[in-house]
Amino acid sequence: MNTVFEIKVWQKKENNFCFFLLLWDDKRRQISASINYSKEIQKCYQRWRQRYSRFYELPSVKPIEDSGRINPGSGDPCYDLMEAEREFVNAFQRWLGEGEVRKIQERIRDELTRVAQVISKDSKGIGTHPSVDIFVACDSIEMERLPWETWELAPEGTPVGRVRIFRSAMDNPDPIACTKPLTVCAATPRFFKGIGKAHLRKTRILAILGDDPRLPLQEDWKAVRSLKSIAEVERVTWQPHENHVDIKTKIANAICDQRGWDVLFFAGHSDETTTTGGRLAIAPNISLSISELEEQLTQAREHRLQLAIFNSCSGLSIANSLVKLGLQVIVMREPIRNDVAQSFLQQFCKPLADHRDVYDALLEACQHLQSVEKFAYPSAYLLPSLFNPPGLIPYRIERFDWKKMLLQWLPTKPEAIALGTVLLLSVIPAIQVELLFDIRAFVQAAYRNLTNQIPENTLAPVLLVAIDQESLDKADAAIESTQGKLTDSEYLAKLVKHLYALNAQVIGIYYSRHIYQPRYENLDQAISFAVEKQNTWFVLATDKQDKVASPKWSLEGYIDFEPWTIEQPPDPTCIDESCPFAYQLAVAHLLNQQSSEDSLPQPTLNSTVDFQSQVSHYLKQGKTHNQGLIPFNQSAAPFGLASIIDFSIPPRQVYKSITAQELLNFPVPNPELQQHVMQQVVLITHGDYNDTEDDFYFPSVAAYWCHYYQPVKQDLNKCLHLQVLIRGEVLAYMVHHIIRQHRVVLIPDHWVIFLAVFIGKWTTIILHKQLIQRHKQVLTLGILTGVYGLAVLQVYISALVLIPWFLPSILVWFYYSFALQKSFLGRR
């Protein structure tokens, strides 16, 4: 750890007296000293200042009171200035070595000797060892103008850089108060928390260029722009159309930008003031004081502003104002010519670009002016000073460490628990199917209805014939084998015969109850008759029971499916393996409705080849010239994504539901009904009678549509008693989606959950930076959550893609709540 000394210097002009106080060991130890202020220093400083102004052709400097006559010099301005510089620096060194001040110098040198001994015993190198940092604070501008950086404190042989002299602000004007035992005189400003944390974003630099036709600043901007490879550099400058309000407002808003700045740079004219903290010339005849910007600079400091560089004249009052805000500040203590300032800045930015700290960069730039350019710019190396709050590590542009940046994205323990919980919930069927899908379908249906995005009311593609308990009770008394448990095939045969009379083209039979065997031949005869007379296509649900029709003139399909999903066969021709029952029905309908070719296979009783094989070969041969025949299967969903049943479409748009008894009551012939039946898939299935175990659970969206389309109060009672959907209704939805090419692709929950992890972590980082107030963060996140919800509802309708909303949104809010808790605990 670096050893930190604080030196405080008070000047009492009434008795020409200076009081020194040295503090160290966390201010628990102190040494005080007093000394007369040397008139020789006054004279040497005045001579140096006048010759400095003469060499650089600056405005004449008002002589200091009682300074005496100044030697006019040799006539060589450069020689005279360098001579005055040596005299001034030597007089300053002699004064600091006199009287009681020598005690302070000796104490610091003892510490430096100890550091040198540690270095000589360790082979790790100088860069691994601490240094001695000295923070000098003066109570008057006159004392601050002295070149404290030239104080020769280091014993001979001490490595360069082991002693570092900084400027600081005087916090207590009363020297007596600071000499009391254990009195803390310079508490570290509250802004210092968090300065040492890893740099997790690219450094941002704001350059303010004061416009003046007599002061070209292109080289200043060029020097700052040389840092663009390691930092984001932006500038603010006056434009001719802007008045004083415009340019001041623009600068103030830029400084307190909520994205934050790391470095603030100013180039142009500036000057000392006694009450406003310094003056900046920002445009012709327009100035801005530091006190006017105090609020914006405080906000910028809270947004991690650390360094301010004023490459301009006479910046001591500016430095004193800003260092009290907790900023590190580099200023010129005297007026400086433009080309000198630009030369300094160019040399200063080079080590800064190599990620060296500002002290080293300042030291290297001053050494360059002192050695390489000492004849071009004599004494220029004495002007720059670094003001730094005591104990604060000199700023450097940190390397943008991708590894550190990635580490901040790793979940904390609470975040990992939340992520695991949400992922677990996303794979539990009871939660996913019976809760999340159910609620989403209900909300989706309501949104579709409220926004008037229901598909046009065309003829439903499916006619659903339900054999319910009431139809069975009213069945012909001749069906005497029912006995309340089994349904005789003769009843199904009557339905088939009636549908034949209505010119039905495609008939599907899905019946979950066993067919009574003694009358089996009745159904077989009805199917054979319809095939022989009308080439009716029959699709039968595969079951363990005996087949009721020959595969030579009928199709079969299996009925197993996952809840809410529509299974797609790997091979749309079904040539090598069986296909889903709903898919077979849709294919049969599409072939009958879309194909007029003579080559289309038709079911016949004298066929010697399975009808499925005939249809599969037809589809396979026709794939090259009948691309539009089964468009639903021309392109499978990407990445193997599942397609789901869209219950947000009203049932009346999907199927026309009638009971078996209602069908048998239709008179034949019936031209209008026959025309509709010819264009529909007829699906015979069981109804909601008591002893079936083949029902689908009842989604709340079905209740929504039931209530919406039942204007009569008596009919609403039917909706209240509905408890399940029969599987035939679910199959009707599947047939509808395949025929209408309505494929809703389901994005897996875990895809969006992992995206939510990214968004949630991003919110924690934004919170950590504290760019906006907490209530605004909550409001913003709430609005974004709502907008995202509306967006996914609309994407579902417009793009037929179901994007999960609930679990990802919950995870984002979990992450945000953890960040709030962490932020709260961090402030306590």
mmCIF file of C-alpha atoms in Angstrom, residues 48 68 101 192 222 298 311 344 425 435 438 479 487 562 594 627 826:
data_model
loop_
_atom_site.group_PDB
_atom_site.id
_atom_site.type_symbol
_atom_site.label_atom_id
_atom_site.label_comp_id
_atom_site.label_asym_id
_atom_site.label_seq_id
_atom_site.Cartn_x
_atom_site.Cartn_y
_atom_site.Cartn_z
ATOM 1 C CA TRP A 48 10.190 34.784 -13.682
ATOM 2 C CA GLY A 68 11.162 45.954 -6.156
ATOM 3 C CA VAL A 101 10.053 22.826 7.680
ATOM 4 C CA PHE A 192 -15.148 8.092 -4.110
ATOM 5 C CA LYS A 222 -6.682 15.905 -32.996
ATOM 6 C CA THR A 298 -22.060 16.637 -9.586
ATOM 7 C CA ASN A 311 -5.769 22.786 -21.391
ATOM 8 C CA PHE A 344 1.835 19.488 -23.895
ATOM 9 C CA LEU A 425 -41.663 -24.778 -14.459
ATOM 10 C CA LEU A 435 -52.081 -23.396 -16.947
ATOM 11 C CA ASP A 438 -54.655 -22.292 -21.241
ATOM 12 C CA ILE A 479 -80.916 -51.471 -31.798
ATOM 13 C CA THR A 487 -73.200 -48.923 -29.335
ATOM 14 C CA GLU A 562 -49.488 -34.429 -27.432
ATOM 15 C CA GLN A 594 -58.220 -29.434 -55.544
ATOM 16 C CA GLN A 627 -46.644 -28.258 -55.488
ATOM 17 C CA GLY A 826 -24.729 -1.851 -1.043
#
